[in-house]
Amino acid sequence: MRQQGIVMLADASTGRLGLRLADGSHVLAEQLDVQPLHAGDEFYGWMDTLGVEALTADSGSSVSVFVLAYGLRREAREEEFSG
């Protein structure tokens, strides 16, 4: 299902992203291109399957990510960024 996601955490050195979806669940993804993403950036896409996904912003720009995990709780997403 196509979902809205907001970047909550972004690590530029690893390309890892933590997104919060509109349903309250969280997604861990890895950015595949060089466009820097920041906390607060909003995207739409299919974030409920593992693998490569093109996320689209309201402006029409897109970014490629690899969805590593979905359906996470906030604590699980934050744990990935604490180490």
Tab-separated table of C-alpha atoms in Angstrom:
chain	number	residue	atom	x	y	z
A	1	MET	CA	0.000	0.000	0.000
A	2	ARG	CA	1.269	3.478	-0.863
A	3	GLN	CA	2.006	5.342	2.369
A	4	GLN	CA	3.154	8.725	3.639
A	5	GLY	CA	6.435	8.724	5.548
A	6	ILE	CA	8.337	11.471	7.352
A	7	VAL	CA	12.086	11.220	7.856
A	8	MET	CA	12.670	11.236	11.614
A	9	LEU	CA	16.355	10.267	11.656
A	10	ALA	CA	18.987	10.435	8.928
A	11	ASP	CA	22.653	9.425	9.099
A	12	ALA	CA	24.525	11.009	6.178
A	13	SER	CA	27.634	8.875	6.767
A	14	THR	CA	25.773	5.554	6.344
A	15	GLY	CA	22.749	6.654	4.315
A	16	ARG	CA	20.424	5.104	6.891
A	17	LEU	CA	16.976	6.636	7.346
A	18	GLY	CA	14.325	6.191	9.977
A	19	LEU	CA	10.827	7.135	8.815
A	20	ARG	CA	7.524	7.403	10.687
A	21	LEU	CA	4.488	6.412	8.667
A	22	ALA	CA	1.021	7.939	8.913
A	23	ASP	CA	-0.248	4.789	10.682
A	24	GLY	CA	2.322	5.311	13.470
A	25	SER	CA	4.660	2.484	12.475
A	26	HIS	CA	8.306	3.021	11.565
A	27	VAL	CA	10.534	2.041	8.662
A	28	LEU	CA	14.292	1.603	8.457
A	29	ALA	CA	15.747	2.255	5.016
A	30	GLU	CA	19.067	2.934	3.333
A	31	GLN	CA	19.393	5.698	0.777
A	32	LEU	CA	20.679	4.546	-2.634
A	33	ASP	CA	21.413	7.917	-4.209
A	34	VAL	CA	23.373	10.983	-3.142
A	35	GLN	CA	20.528	13.450	-2.574
A	36	PRO	CA	20.858	14.362	1.129
A	37	LEU	CA	17.706	13.787	3.159
A	38	HIS	CA	16.915	15.518	6.429
A	39	ALA	CA	14.610	15.067	9.390
A	40	GLY	CA	11.190	16.430	8.464
A	41	ASP	CA	11.388	15.510	4.759
A	42	GLU	CA	8.108	13.910	3.651
A	43	PHE	CA	7.765	11.161	1.050
A	44	TYR	CA	5.161	8.829	-0.394
A	45	GLY	CA	5.724	5.296	-1.623
A	46	TRP	CA	5.341	1.584	-1.031
A	47	MET	CA	7.064	1.155	2.335
A	48	ASP	CA	5.514	-2.124	3.440
A	49	THR	CA	7.804	-4.487	1.539
A	50	LEU	CA	11.544	-5.105	1.700
A	51	GLY	CA	13.707	-4.013	-1.205
A	52	VAL	CA	14.309	-1.107	-3.541
A	53	GLU	CA	11.659	1.620	-3.613
A	54	ALA	CA	11.413	5.047	-5.248
A	55	LEU	CA	9.888	7.490	-2.764
A	56	THR	CA	8.281	10.661	-4.102
A	57	ALA	CA	8.021	14.081	-2.427
A	58	ASP	CA	5.099	16.474	-2.884
A	59	SER	CA	7.373	18.537	-5.134
A	60	GLY	CA	7.624	15.585	-7.520
A	61	SER	CA	11.274	14.820	-6.763
A	62	SER	CA	12.095	11.233	-5.948
A	63	VAL	CA	14.750	9.359	-4.013
A	64	SER	CA	15.724	5.697	-4.232
A	65	VAL	CA	15.932	3.726	-0.994
A	66	PHE	CA	16.294	0.125	0.078
A	67	VAL	CA	13.680	-0.717	2.713
A	68	LEU	CA	15.486	-2.800	5.357
A	69	ALA	CA	12.618	-3.213	7.836
A	70	TYR	CA	9.033	-2.022	8.212
A	71	GLY	CA	6.313	-2.237	10.834
A	72	LEU	CA	8.788	-1.270	13.553
A	73	ARG	CA	8.116	0.439	16.847
A	74	ARG	CA	9.840	3.775	17.477
A	75	GLU	CA	12.236	2.204	19.982
A	76	ALA	CA	13.476	-0.328	17.441
A	77	ARG	CA	14.090	2.403	14.871
A	78	GLU	CA	15.960	4.564	17.388
A	79	GLU	CA	18.082	1.621	18.553
A	80	GLU	CA	19.468	1.285	15.023
A	81	PHE	CA	20.809	4.843	15.242
A	82	SER	CA	22.193	4.670	18.790
A	83	GLY	CA	25.197	2.492	17.991
